[in-house]
């Protein structure tokens, strides 16, 4: 029914004792268990998956194709494919998504906006000059 074309493997891990100050850019799959004060942005040229675990905290903007959240995000979230909000997810910021899966217990303090990949093309008929 839903086509899930996003990458499902994790290439990198940010451990629970790691703290990053500054923006983080990545390709492929990334799991965050630590704390990041800065933006977390996936490469738009390739499929991406971001997993934010229960102990993770991100203070900044988050952008990726497939995002799984079970931790805390303080900032806007942009998911171009699937956004999964697990029971302990807490987002303080506006959320933009194509497909949303939200489990009981997840909390969003902000505006939810459904972004369509592309609006359907409008069919225009040319008038006949006969």
The first five atom37 places (N, CA, C, CB, O) and aatype in JSON, in Angstrom:
{
  "aatype": [20, 20, 20, 20, 20, 20, 20, 20, 20, 20, 20, 20, 20, 20, 20, 20, 20, 20, 20, 20, 20, 20, 20, 20, 20, 20, 20, 20, 20, 20, 20, 20, 20, 20, 20, 20, 20, 20, 20, 20, 20, 20, 20, 20, 20, 20, 20, 20, 20, 20, 20, 20, 20, 20, 20, 20, 20, 20, 20, 20, 20, 20, 20, 20, 20, 20, 20, 20, 20, 20, 20, 20, 20, 20, 20, 20, 20, 20, 20, 20, 20, 20, 20, 20, 20, 20, 20, 20, 20, 20, 20, 20, 20, 20, 20, 20, 20, 20, 20, 20, 20, 20, 20, 20, 20, 20, 20, 20, 20, 20, 20, 20, 20, 20, 20, 20, 20, 20, 20, 20, 20, 20, 20, 20, 20, 20, 20, 20, 20, 20],
  "atom_mask": [
    [1, 1, 1, 1, 1],
    [1, 1, 1, 1, 1],
    [1, 1, 1, 1, 1],
    [1, 1, 1, 1, 1],
    [1, 1, 1, 1, 1],
    [1, 1, 1, 1, 1],
    [1, 1, 1, 1, 1],
    [1, 1, 1, 1, 1],
    [1, 1, 1, 1, 1],
    [1, 1, 1, 1, 1],
    [1, 1, 1, 1, 1],
    [1, 1, 1, 1, 1],
    [1, 1, 1, 1, 1],
    [1, 1, 1, 1, 1],
    [1, 1, 1, 1, 1],
    [1, 1, 1, 1, 1],
    [1, 1, 1, 1, 1],
    [1, 1, 1, 1, 1],
    [1, 1, 1, 1, 1],
    [1, 1, 1, 1, 1],
    [1, 1, 1, 1, 1],
    [1, 1, 1, 1, 1],
    [1, 1, 1, 1, 1],
    [1, 1, 1, 1, 1],
    [1, 1, 1, 1, 1],
    [1, 1, 1, 1, 1],
    [1, 1, 1, 1, 1],
    [1, 1, 1, 1, 1],
    [1, 1, 1, 1, 1],
    [1, 1, 1, 1, 1],
    [1, 1, 1, 1, 1],
    [1, 1, 1, 1, 1],
    [1, 1, 1, 1, 1],
    [1, 1, 1, 1, 1],
    [1, 1, 1, 1, 1],
    [1, 1, 1, 1, 1],
    [1, 1, 1, 1, 1],
    [1, 1, 1, 1, 1],
    [1, 1, 1, 1, 1],
    [1, 1, 1, 1, 1],
    [1, 1, 1, 1, 1],
    [1, 1, 1, 1, 1],
    [1, 1, 1, 1, 1],
    [1, 1, 1, 1, 1],
    [1, 1, 1, 1, 1],
    [1, 1, 1, 1, 1],
    [1, 1, 1, 1, 1],
    [1, 1, 1, 1, 1],
    [1, 1, 1, 1, 1],
    [1, 1, 1, 1, 1],
    [1, 1, 1, 1, 1],
    [1, 1, 1, 1, 1],
    [1, 1, 1, 1, 1],
    [1, 1, 1, 1, 1],
    [1, 1, 1, 1, 1],
    [1, 1, 1, 1, 1],
    [1, 1, 1, 1, 1],
    [1, 1, 1, 1, 1],
    [1, 1, 1, 1, 1],
    [1, 1, 1, 1, 1],
    [1, 1, 1, 1, 1],
    [1, 1, 1, 1, 1],
    [1, 1, 1, 1, 1],
    [1, 1, 1, 1, 1],
    [1, 1, 1, 1, 1],
    [1, 1, 1, 1, 1],
    [1, 1, 1, 1, 1],
    [1, 1, 1, 1, 1],
    [1, 1, 1, 1, 1],
    [1, 1, 1, 1, 1],
    [1, 1, 1, 1, 1],
    [1, 1, 1, 1, 1],
    [1, 1, 1, 1, 1],
    [1, 1, 1, 1, 1],
    [1, 1, 1, 1, 1],
    [1, 1, 1, 1, 1],
    [1, 1, 1, 1, 1],
    [1, 1, 1, 1, 1],
    [1, 1, 1, 1, 1],
    [1, 1, 1, 1, 1],
    [1, 1, 1, 1, 1],
    [1, 1, 1, 1, 1],
    [1, 1, 1, 1, 1],
    [1, 1, 1, 1, 1],
    [1, 1, 1, 1, 1],
    [1, 1, 1, 1, 1],
    [1, 1, 1, 1, 1],
    [1, 1, 1, 1, 1],
    [1, 1, 1, 1, 1],
    [1, 1, 1, 1, 1],
    [1, 1, 1, 1, 1],
    [1, 1, 1, 1, 1],
    [1, 1, 1, 1, 1],
    [1, 1, 1, 1, 1],
    [1, 1, 1, 1, 1],
    [1, 1, 1, 1, 1],
    [1, 1, 1, 1, 1],
    [1, 1, 1, 1, 1],
    [1, 1, 1, 1, 1],
    [1, 1, 1, 1, 1],
    [1, 1, 1, 1, 1],
    [1, 1, 1, 1, 1],
    [1, 1, 1, 1, 1],
    [1, 1, 1, 1, 1],
    [1, 1, 1, 1, 1],
    [1, 1, 1, 1, 1],
    [1, 1, 1, 1, 1],
    [1, 1, 1, 1, 1],
    [1, 1, 1, 1, 1],
    [1, 1, 1, 1, 1],
    [1, 1, 1, 1, 1],
    [1, 1, 1, 1, 1],
    [1, 1, 1, 1, 1],
    [1, 1, 1, 1, 1],
    [1, 1, 1, 1, 1],
    [1, 1, 1, 1, 1],
    [1, 1, 1, 1, 1],
    [1, 1, 1, 1, 1],
    [1, 1, 1, 1, 1],
    [1, 1, 1, 1, 1],
    [1, 1, 1, 1, 1],
    [1, 1, 1, 1, 1],
    [1, 1, 1, 1, 1],
    [1, 1, 1, 1, 1],
    [1, 1, 1, 1, 1],
    [1, 1, 1, 1, 1],
    [1, 1, 1, 1, 1],
    [1, 1, 1, 1, 1],
    [1, 1, 1, 1, 1],
    [1, 1, 1, 1, 1]
  ],
  "atom_positions": [
    [[0.82, -1.18, 0.0], [0.0, 0.0, 0.0], [0.86, 1.25, 0.0], [-0.93, 0.0, 1.19], [0.77, 2.06, -0.92]],
    [[1.7, 1.43, 1.01], [2.65, 2.53, 1.03], [3.97, 2.0, 0.54], [2.77, 3.17, 2.45], [4.42, 0.94, 0.98]],
    [[4.61, 2.73, -0.36], [5.93, 2.28, -0.79], [6.97, 2.93, 0.11], [6.19, 2.63, -2.29], [7.04, 4.15, 0.22]],
    [[7.77, 2.09, 0.73], [8.83, 2.59, 1.62], [10.16, 2.4, 0.92], [8.81, 1.85, 3.01], [10.75, 1.32, 0.95]],
    [[10.62, 3.46, 0.27], [11.85, 3.39, -0.49], [13.04, 3.92, 0.3], [11.7, 4.15, -1.78], [14.15, 3.97, -0.23]],
    [[12.83, 4.31, 1.52], [13.91, 4.91, 2.29], [14.9, 3.86, 2.75], [13.36, 5.65, 3.49], [14.59, 2.67, 2.85]],
    [[16.09, 4.31, 3.0], [17.18, 3.44, 3.44], [16.87, 2.93, 4.84], [18.54, 4.18, 3.41], [16.43, 3.69, 5.7]],
    [[17.1, 1.64, 5.08], [16.74, 1.08, 6.38], [17.95, 0.61, 7.18], [15.79, -0.07, 6.19], [17.78, -0.07, 8.19]],
    [[19.16, 0.96, 6.75], [20.34, 0.57, 7.52], [20.97, 1.79, 8.16], [21.36, -0.16, 6.61], [20.87, 2.91, 7.64]],
    [[21.62, 1.56, 9.29], [22.29, 2.64, 10.01], [23.78, 2.56, 9.71], [22.02, 2.54, 11.55], [24.42, 1.54, 9.96]],
    [[24.34, 3.65, 9.17], [25.76, 3.71, 8.83], [26.58, 4.31, 9.97], [25.96, 4.52, 7.56], [27.75, 3.97, 10.14]],
    [[25.97, 5.21, 10.74], [26.71, 5.94, 11.78], [25.92, 6.0, 13.07], [27.04, 7.36, 11.31], [24.69, 5.95, 13.07]],
    [[26.65, 6.11, 14.18], [26.04, 6.19, 15.5], [26.69, 7.3, 16.3], [26.16, 4.84, 16.26], [27.91, 7.44, 16.32]],
    [[25.86, 8.1, 16.95], [26.35, 9.09, 17.9], [25.94, 8.58, 19.26], [25.78, 10.55, 17.61], [24.76, 8.57, 19.6]],
    [[26.92, 8.15, 20.06], [26.68, 7.49, 21.33], [26.04, 8.38, 22.38], [27.95, 6.95, 21.85], [26.02, 9.61, 22.26]],
    [[25.53, 7.75, 23.43], [24.79, 8.45, 24.48], [25.65, 9.41, 25.29], [24.16, 7.45, 25.4], [25.12, 10.34, 25.89]],
    [[26.97, 9.21, 25.31], [27.85, 10.12, 26.07], [28.43, 11.22, 25.19], [28.98, 9.33, 26.73], [29.23, 12.02, 25.66]],
    [[28.04, 11.26, 23.93], [28.56, 12.25, 22.98], [27.68, 13.49, 22.94], [28.66, 11.64, 21.58], [26.45, 13.41, 22.91]],
    [[28.35, 14.65, 22.95], [27.67, 15.94, 22.79], [28.31, 16.66, 21.62], [27.74, 16.8, 24.09], [29.53, 16.76, 21.53]],
    [[27.47, 17.16, 20.72], [27.96, 17.88, 19.54], [27.41, 19.29, 19.58], [27.56, 17.16, 18.22], [26.21, 19.5, 19.77]],
    [[28.3, 20.26, 19.39], [27.92, 21.68, 19.29], [28.18, 22.08, 17.84], [28.74, 22.59, 20.31], [29.33, 22.17, 17.42]],
    [[27.13, 22.33, 17.08], [27.28, 22.7, 15.68], [26.4, 21.83, 14.8], [28.74, 22.59, 15.23], [25.82, 20.85, 15.25]],
    [[26.32, 22.21, 13.53], [25.47, 21.49, 12.59], [26.08, 20.16, 12.2], [25.23, 22.34, 11.34], [27.3, 20.0, 12.15]],
    [[25.21, 19.19, 11.92], [25.62, 17.85, 11.54], [24.96, 17.51, 10.21], [25.24, 16.8, 12.64], [23.73, 17.53, 10.1]],
    [[25.78, 17.21, 9.2], [25.28, 16.83, 7.87], [25.66, 15.37, 7.65], [25.87, 17.75, 6.73], [26.79, 14.97, 7.94]],
    [[24.72, 14.56, 7.12], [25.0, 13.13, 6.94], [24.34, 12.58, 5.7], [24.54, 12.35, 8.16], [23.42, 13.18, 5.14]],
    [[24.83, 11.41, 5.26], [24.25, 10.63, 4.17], [23.9, 9.26, 4.72], [25.23, 10.52, 2.94], [24.54, 8.8, 5.67]],
    [[22.91, 8.61, 4.15], [22.57, 7.25, 4.55], [21.79, 7.22, 5.85], [23.81, 6.43, 4.69], [20.86, 8.0, 6.04]],
    [[22.18, 6.3, 6.74], [21.47, 6.12, 8.0], [22.28, 6.6, 9.19], [21.11, 4.67, 8.19], [23.49, 6.38, 9.25]],
    [[21.62, 7.27, 10.12], [22.27, 7.8, 11.32], [21.37, 7.55, 12.52], [22.58, 9.31, 11.18], [20.17, 7.8, 12.47]],
    [[21.98, 7.05, 13.6], [21.27, 6.9, 14.88], [21.92, 7.84, 15.89], [21.31, 5.4, 15.4], [23.15, 7.88, 16.02]],
    [[21.09, 8.59, 16.59], [21.58, 9.53, 17.59], [21.09, 9.08, 18.96], [21.11, 11.0, 17.28], [19.88, 8.97, 19.2]],
    [[22.04, 8.83, 19.86], [21.73, 8.51, 21.25], [22.18, 9.64, 22.18], [22.39, 7.19, 21.66], [21.78, 9.68, 23.34]],
    [[23.0, 10.56, 21.67], [23.57, 11.64, 22.48], [22.79, 12.93, 22.35], [24.99, 11.88, 22.09], [21.59, 12.93, 22.07]],
    [[23.5, 14.04, 22.58], [22.88, 15.37, 22.54], [23.54, 16.21, 21.46], [22.99, 16.07, 23.91], [24.77, 16.23, 21.34]],
    [[22.73, 16.91, 20.67], [23.25, 17.77, 19.61], [22.63, 19.14, 19.77], [22.95, 17.18, 18.2], [21.41, 19.28, 19.84]],
    [[23.48, 20.15, 19.82], [23.02, 21.53, 19.82], [23.41, 22.11, 18.47], [23.63, 22.37, 21.02], [24.51, 22.63, 18.29]],
    [[22.49, 22.01, 17.51], [22.72, 22.42, 16.13], [21.75, 21.69, 15.24], [24.19, 22.15, 15.7], [20.96, 20.87, 15.7]],
    [[21.81, 21.98, 13.95], [20.9, 21.36, 13.0], [21.42, 19.99, 12.56], [20.71, 22.27, 11.78], [22.63, 19.79, 12.45]],
    [[20.5, 19.06, 12.32], [20.83, 17.73, 11.82], [20.17, 17.6, 10.45], [20.35, 16.58, 12.82], [18.94, 17.56, 10.35]],
    [[21.0, 17.55, 9.39], [20.48, 17.64, 8.04], [21.03, 16.52, 7.18], [20.81, 19.0, 7.42], [22.25, 16.33, 7.09]],
    [[20.14, 15.78, 6.54], [20.53, 14.69, 5.64], [20.75, 15.24, 4.24], [19.46, 13.57, 5.62], [20.14, 16.23, 3.84]],
    [[21.62, 14.58, 3.5], [21.87, 14.91, 2.1], [20.59, 14.67, 1.31], [23.05, 14.07, 1.53], [19.98, 13.6, 1.4]],
    [[20.18, 15.65, 0.53], [18.94, 15.53, -0.23], [19.11, 14.73, -1.52], [18.4, 16.9, -0.57], [18.12, 14.35, -2.14]],
    [[20.35, 14.47, -1.92], [20.62, 13.74, -3.16], [20.43, 12.23, -3.01], [22.03, 14.04, -3.63], [20.31, 11.52, -4.01]],
    [[20.4, 11.72, -1.77], [20.29, 10.28, -1.56], [19.24, 9.98, -0.5], [21.66, 9.68, -1.16], [18.81, 10.87, 0.24]],
    [[18.84, 8.71, -0.42], [17.88, 8.29, 0.59], [18.53, 8.37, 1.97], [17.37, 6.86, 0.31], [19.72, 8.1, 2.11]],
    [[17.75, 8.73, 2.97], [18.32, 8.88, 4.31], [17.34, 8.39, 5.36], [18.68, 10.34, 4.58], [16.13, 8.41, 5.18]],
    [[17.92, 7.94, 6.48], [17.12, 7.53, 7.62], [17.8, 8.05, 8.88], [16.96, 5.97, 7.68], [19.01, 7.9, 9.06]],
    [[17.02, 8.66, 9.74], [17.52, 9.21, 10.99], [16.71, 8.61, 12.14], [17.43, 10.76, 11.0], [15.48, 8.67, 12.14]],
    [[17.43, 8.02, 13.11], [16.78, 7.45, 14.29], [17.24, 8.26, 15.5], [17.12, 5.93, 14.46], [18.43, 8.38, 15.77]],
    [[16.28, 8.81, 16.22], [16.56, 9.6, 17.42], [16.04, 8.79, 18.6], [15.89, 11.04, 17.36], [14.83, 8.68, 18.81]],
    [[16.97, 8.22, 19.37], [16.6, 7.28, 20.42], [16.0, 7.98, 21.63], [17.8, 6.46, 20.84], [15.96, 9.2, 21.71]],
    [[15.54, 7.18, 22.56], [14.87, 7.65, 23.77], [15.72, 8.62, 24.59], [14.48, 6.47, 24.64], [15.18, 9.56, 25.17]],
    [[17.04, 8.42, 24.66], [17.9, 9.28, 25.47], [18.45, 10.48, 24.69], [19.05, 8.48, 26.04], [19.14, 11.32, 25.27]],
    [[18.17, 10.57, 23.39], [18.71, 11.65, 22.56], [17.95, 12.96, 22.73], [18.69, 11.23, 21.09], [16.74, 12.97, 22.96]],
    [[18.7, 14.07, 22.62], [18.12, 15.41, 22.64], [18.76, 16.21, 21.51], [18.33, 16.12, 24.04], [19.99, 16.26, 21.4]],
    [[17.93, 16.84, 20.68], [18.43, 17.7, 19.6], [17.83, 19.07, 19.79], [18.08, 17.11, 18.19], [16.61, 19.23, 19.84]],
    [[18.7, 20.08, 19.88], [18.28, 21.48, 19.94], [18.63, 22.1, 18.6], [18.96, 22.25, 21.14], [19.72, 22.64, 18.42]],
    [[17.69, 22.04, 17.66], [17.94, 22.56, 16.32], [16.99, 21.94, 15.32], [19.38, 22.32, 15.9], [16.13, 21.13, 15.67]],
    [[17.16, 22.34, 14.07], [16.32, 21.85, 12.98], [16.74, 20.44, 12.57], [16.4, 22.8, 11.77], [17.93, 20.11, 12.58]],
    [[15.75, 19.6, 12.21], [16.02, 18.23, 11.78], [15.4, 18.04, 10.4], [15.45, 17.18, 12.81], [14.22, 18.33, 10.19]],
    [[16.24, 17.53, 9.45], [15.77, 17.29, 8.07], [16.3, 15.95, 7.58], [16.22, 18.43, 7.13], [17.51, 15.72, 7.57]],
    [[15.38, 15.06, 7.15], [15.75, 13.77, 6.55], [14.53, 13.2, 5.85], [16.3, 12.78, 7.64], [13.41, 13.69, 6.03]],
    [[14.75, 12.15, 5.06], [13.65, 11.51, 4.36], [12.79, 10.71, 5.34], [14.17, 10.6, 3.24], [11.59, 10.96, 5.47]],
    [[13.4, 9.75, 6.03], [12.69, 8.89, 6.98], [13.25, 9.19, 8.37], [12.85, 7.37, 6.62], [14.45, 9.02, 8.61]],
    [[12.39, 9.62, 9.26], [12.82, 9.98, 10.62], [12.01, 9.17, 11.62], [12.64, 11.52, 10.87], [10.78, 9.11, 11.55]],
    [[12.72, 8.53, 12.57], [12.09, 7.81, 13.67], [12.49, 8.54, 14.95], [12.52, 6.26, 13.7], [13.68, 8.67, 15.24]],
    [[11.5, 9.02, 15.7], [11.79, 9.81, 16.9], [11.23, 9.1, 18.13], [11.19, 11.23, 16.79], [10.05, 8.74, 18.17]],
    [[12.09, 8.9, 19.14], [11.65, 8.43, 20.44], [12.3, 9.27, 21.53], [11.98, 6.92, 20.61], [12.2, 8.94, 22.72]],
    [[12.97, 10.34, 21.14], [13.64, 11.25, 22.07], [13.03, 12.64, 21.98], [15.14, 11.3, 21.77], [11.84, 12.8, 21.72]],
    [[13.88, 13.65, 22.21], [13.42, 15.04, 22.28], [14.03, 15.85, 21.14], [13.79, 15.67, 23.65], [15.23, 15.77, 20.89]],
    [[13.18, 16.63, 20.45], [13.64, 17.58, 19.44], [13.07, 18.93, 19.8], [13.22, 17.15, 17.99], [11.85, 19.09, 19.92]],
    [[13.95, 19.92, 19.97], [13.54, 21.3, 20.21], [13.88, 22.09, 18.95], [14.25, 21.91, 21.48], [14.96, 22.65, 18.83]],
    [[12.94, 22.12, 18.03], [13.15, 22.8, 16.75], [12.25, 22.19, 15.7], [14.63, 22.71, 16.31], [11.57, 21.19, 15.95]],
    [[12.23, 22.79, 14.51], [11.36, 22.28, 13.44], [11.87, 20.96, 12.87], [11.24, 23.31, 12.32], [13.07, 20.69, 12.87]],
    [[10.93, 20.14, 12.38], [11.24, 18.83, 11.8], [10.68, 18.78, 10.39], [10.67, 17.66, 12.68], [9.52, 19.14, 10.16]],
    [[11.51, 18.33, 9.43], [11.12, 18.21, 8.03], [11.41, 16.8, 7.56], [11.86, 19.26, 7.15], [12.58, 16.41, 7.46]],
    [[10.37, 16.01, 7.27], [10.52, 14.65, 6.77], [9.92, 14.58, 5.37], [9.82, 13.62, 7.73], [8.74, 14.86, 5.19]],
    [[10.75, 14.22, 4.38], [10.27, 14.18, 2.99], [9.6, 12.86, 2.64], [11.42, 14.43, 2.05], [8.98, 12.75, 1.58]],
    [[9.7, 11.86, 3.5], [9.05, 10.57, 3.24], [8.17, 10.18, 4.43], [10.1, 9.48, 2.96], [6.97, 10.45, 4.42]],
    [[8.75, 9.53, 5.43], [7.98, 9.0, 6.56], [8.52, 9.53, 7.87], [8.01, 7.46, 6.56], [9.73, 9.51, 8.11]],
    [[7.63, 10.0, 8.72], [7.98, 10.43, 10.08], [7.27, 9.51, 11.05], [7.59, 11.93, 10.33], [6.04, 9.43, 11.06]],
    [[8.05, 8.8, 11.88], [7.5, 7.89, 12.88], [7.74, 8.49, 14.26], [8.15, 6.47, 12.77], [8.89, 8.72, 14.65]],
    [[6.68, 8.75, 15.0], [6.78, 9.29, 16.35], [6.45, 8.17, 17.33], [5.84, 10.51, 16.55], [5.3, 7.74, 17.44]],
    [[7.47, 7.7, 18.03], [7.35, 6.61, 18.99], [6.75, 7.14, 20.3], [8.73, 5.94, 19.24], [6.62, 8.36, 20.45]],
    [[6.37, 6.27, 21.24], [5.65, 6.7, 22.45], [6.35, 7.75, 23.31], [5.4, 5.51, 23.29], [5.67, 8.53, 23.97]],
    [[7.68, 7.81, 23.32], [8.38, 8.79, 24.17], [8.88, 10.0, 23.39], [9.54, 8.13, 24.87], [9.69, 10.78, 23.9]],
    [[8.42, 10.17, 22.15], [8.83, 11.3, 21.32], [8.24, 12.6, 21.86], [8.39, 11.09, 19.86], [7.07, 12.66, 22.23]],
    [[9.09, 13.63, 21.9], [8.64, 14.97, 22.31], [9.26, 15.97, 21.34], [9.05, 15.28, 23.8], [10.48, 16.14, 21.3]],
    [[8.4, 16.65, 20.58], [8.86, 17.64, 19.61], [8.27, 18.99, 19.99], [8.48, 17.25, 18.15], [7.05, 19.13, 20.11]],
    [[9.15, 19.98, 20.18], [8.73, 21.36, 20.41], [9.13, 22.16, 19.18], [9.38, 21.96, 21.73], [10.25, 22.67, 19.09]],
    [[8.22, 22.25, 18.24], [8.49, 22.94, 16.98], [7.52, 22.45, 15.93], [9.94, 22.72, 16.52], [6.82, 21.45, 16.12]],
    [[7.48, 23.16, 14.81], [6.59, 22.79, 13.72], [7.11, 21.54, 13.03], [6.44, 23.94, 12.72], [8.32, 21.32, 12.92]],
    [[6.18, 20.71, 12.56], [6.51, 19.43, 11.93], [5.94, 19.42, 10.51], [5.97, 18.22, 12.77], [4.75, 19.65, 10.31]],
    [[6.81, 19.14, 9.54], [6.41, 19.02, 8.13], [6.68, 17.59, 7.71], [7.19, 20.06, 7.22], [7.78, 17.08, 7.9]],
    [[5.69, 16.93, 7.12], [5.81, 15.51, 6.81], [5.05, 15.17, 5.54], [5.31, 14.66, 7.97], [4.14, 15.88, 5.14]],
    [[5.44, 14.06, 4.91], [4.69, 13.5, 3.79], [3.76, 12.42, 4.31], [5.64, 12.93, 2.69], [2.57, 12.41, 3.99]],
    [[4.31, 11.49, 5.13], [3.52, 10.44, 5.77], [3.87, 10.44, 7.26], [3.8, 9.03, 5.13], [5.04, 10.53, 7.62]],
    [[2.86, 10.34, 8.11], [3.07, 10.42, 9.56], [2.5, 9.18, 10.24], [2.41, 11.7, 10.13], [1.38, 8.75, 9.95]],
    [[3.3, 8.62, 11.15], [2.84, 7.53, 12.02], [3.13, 7.99, 13.44], [3.56, 6.14, 11.68], [4.29, 8.17, 13.82]],
    [[2.08, 8.17, 14.23], [2.23, 8.72, 15.58], [1.6, 7.76, 16.58], [1.59, 10.13, 15.7], [0.41, 7.48, 16.52]],
    [[2.41, 7.26, 17.51], [1.92, 6.31, 18.51], [1.45, 7.04, 19.76], [3.02, 5.31, 18.87], [1.83, 8.18, 20.01]],
    [[0.62, 6.38, 20.53], [0.09, 6.92, 21.77], [1.23, 7.28, 22.72], [-0.88, 5.92, 22.43], [2.12, 6.47, 22.98]],
    [[1.19, 8.49, 23.24], [2.23, 8.97, 24.15], [3.13, 10.0, 23.52], [3.06, 7.82, 24.64], [3.73, 10.81, 24.22]],
    [[3.24, 10.0, 22.19], [4.06, 10.99, 21.49], [3.44, 12.37, 21.64], [4.22, 10.62, 19.99], [2.21, 12.52, 21.65]],
    [[4.3, 13.38, 21.76], [3.83, 14.75, 21.99], [4.46, 15.69, 20.98], [4.15, 15.2, 23.42], [5.68, 15.69, 20.79]],
    [[3.62, 16.51, 20.34], [4.1, 17.55, 19.42], [3.53, 18.87, 19.9], [3.69, 17.25, 17.94], [2.31, 19.05, 19.95]],
    [[4.42, 19.8, 20.23], [4.02, 21.17, 20.59], [4.42, 22.07, 19.43], [4.68, 21.64, 21.95], [5.51, 22.64, 19.41]],
    [[3.53, 22.17, 18.48], [3.8, 22.94, 17.27], [2.75, 22.59, 16.23], [5.22, 22.66, 16.73], [1.8, 21.86, 16.5]],
    [[2.95, 23.12, 15.05], [2.0, 22.93, 13.97], [2.38, 21.72, 13.13], [1.93, 24.19, 13.09], [3.55, 21.56, 12.77]],
    [[1.41, 20.86, 12.82], [1.62, 19.72, 11.93], [1.21, 20.13, 10.52], [0.82, 18.47, 12.41], [0.08, 20.57, 10.31]],
    [[2.12, 19.98, 9.56], [1.83, 20.36, 8.18], [2.11, 19.2, 7.26], [2.67, 21.59, 7.77], [3.23, 18.69, 7.2]],
    [[1.08, 18.77, 6.53], [1.23, 17.7, 5.55], [1.75, 18.31, 4.26], [-0.11, 16.93, 5.32], [1.06, 19.12, 3.64]],
    [[2.95, 17.91, 3.85], [3.54, 18.41, 2.6], [3.36, 17.35, 1.53], [5.04, 18.76, 2.79], [3.82, 16.22, 1.68]],
    [[2.71, 17.72, 0.44], [2.57, 16.81, -0.68], [3.87, 16.84, -1.47], [1.36, 17.18, -1.58], [4.49, 17.89, -1.62]],
    [[4.27, 15.68, -2.0], [5.51, 15.61, -2.78], [5.4, 16.55, -3.98], [5.8, 14.16, -3.26], [6.28, 17.37, -4.22]],
    [[4.34, 16.42, -4.71], [4.05, 17.33, -5.81], [2.55, 17.39, -5.97], [4.75, 16.87, -7.14], [1.86, 16.37, -5.86]],
    [[2.06, 18.56, -6.23], [0.65, 18.7, -6.5], [0.34, 18.03, -7.84], [0.22, 20.19, -6.5], [1.16, 18.1, -8.75]],
    [[-0.81, 17.39, -7.98], [-1.15, 16.8, -9.26], [-1.22, 17.87, -10.35], [-2.48, 16.06, -9.16], [-1.71, 18.98, -10.12]],
    [[-0.74, 17.53, -11.51], [-0.75, 18.49, -12.62], [-2.19, 18.76, -13.03], [0.07, 17.95, -13.83], [-3.01, 17.85, -13.09]],
    [[-2.49, 20.0, -13.29], [-3.82, 20.4, -13.72], [-3.93, 20.21, -15.22], [-4.13, 21.86, -13.32], [-3.08, 20.69, -15.97]],
    [[-4.95, 19.53, -15.64], [-5.15, 19.28, -17.08], [-5.83, 20.49, -17.69], [-5.99, 17.99, -17.32], [-6.91, 20.9, -17.26]],
    [[-5.18, 21.06, -18.69], [-5.75, 22.22, -19.38], [-6.06, 21.83, -20.82], [-4.78, 23.45, -19.34], [-5.21, 21.26, -21.51]],
    [[-7.24, 22.13, -21.26], [-7.64, 21.82, -22.63], [-7.44, 23.05, -23.5], [-9.11, 21.33, -22.7], [-7.85, 24.15, -23.13]],
    [[-6.83, 22.85, -24.63], [-6.63, 23.95, -25.56], [-7.92, 24.18, -26.34], [-5.43, 23.66, -26.53], [-8.58, 23.24, -26.78]],
    [[-8.28, 25.45, -26.5], [-9.49, 25.78, -27.24], [-9.25, 25.57, -28.74], [-9.94, 27.25, -26.95], [-8.19, 25.92, -29.26]],
    [[-10.23, 25.02, -29.4], [-10.12, 24.77, -30.83], [-10.4, 26.05, -31.61], [-11.09, 23.65, -31.27], [-11.37, 26.74, -31.32]],
    [[-9.58, 26.36, -32.59], [-9.75, 27.57, -33.4], [-10.4, 27.26, -34.73], [-8.39, 28.25, -33.62], [-10.17, 28.0, -35.69]],
    [[-11.18, 26.23, -34.84], [-11.76, 25.82, -36.12], [-13.01, 26.58, -36.43], [-12.05, 24.35, -36.13], [-13.63, 26.35, -37.47]]
  ]
}
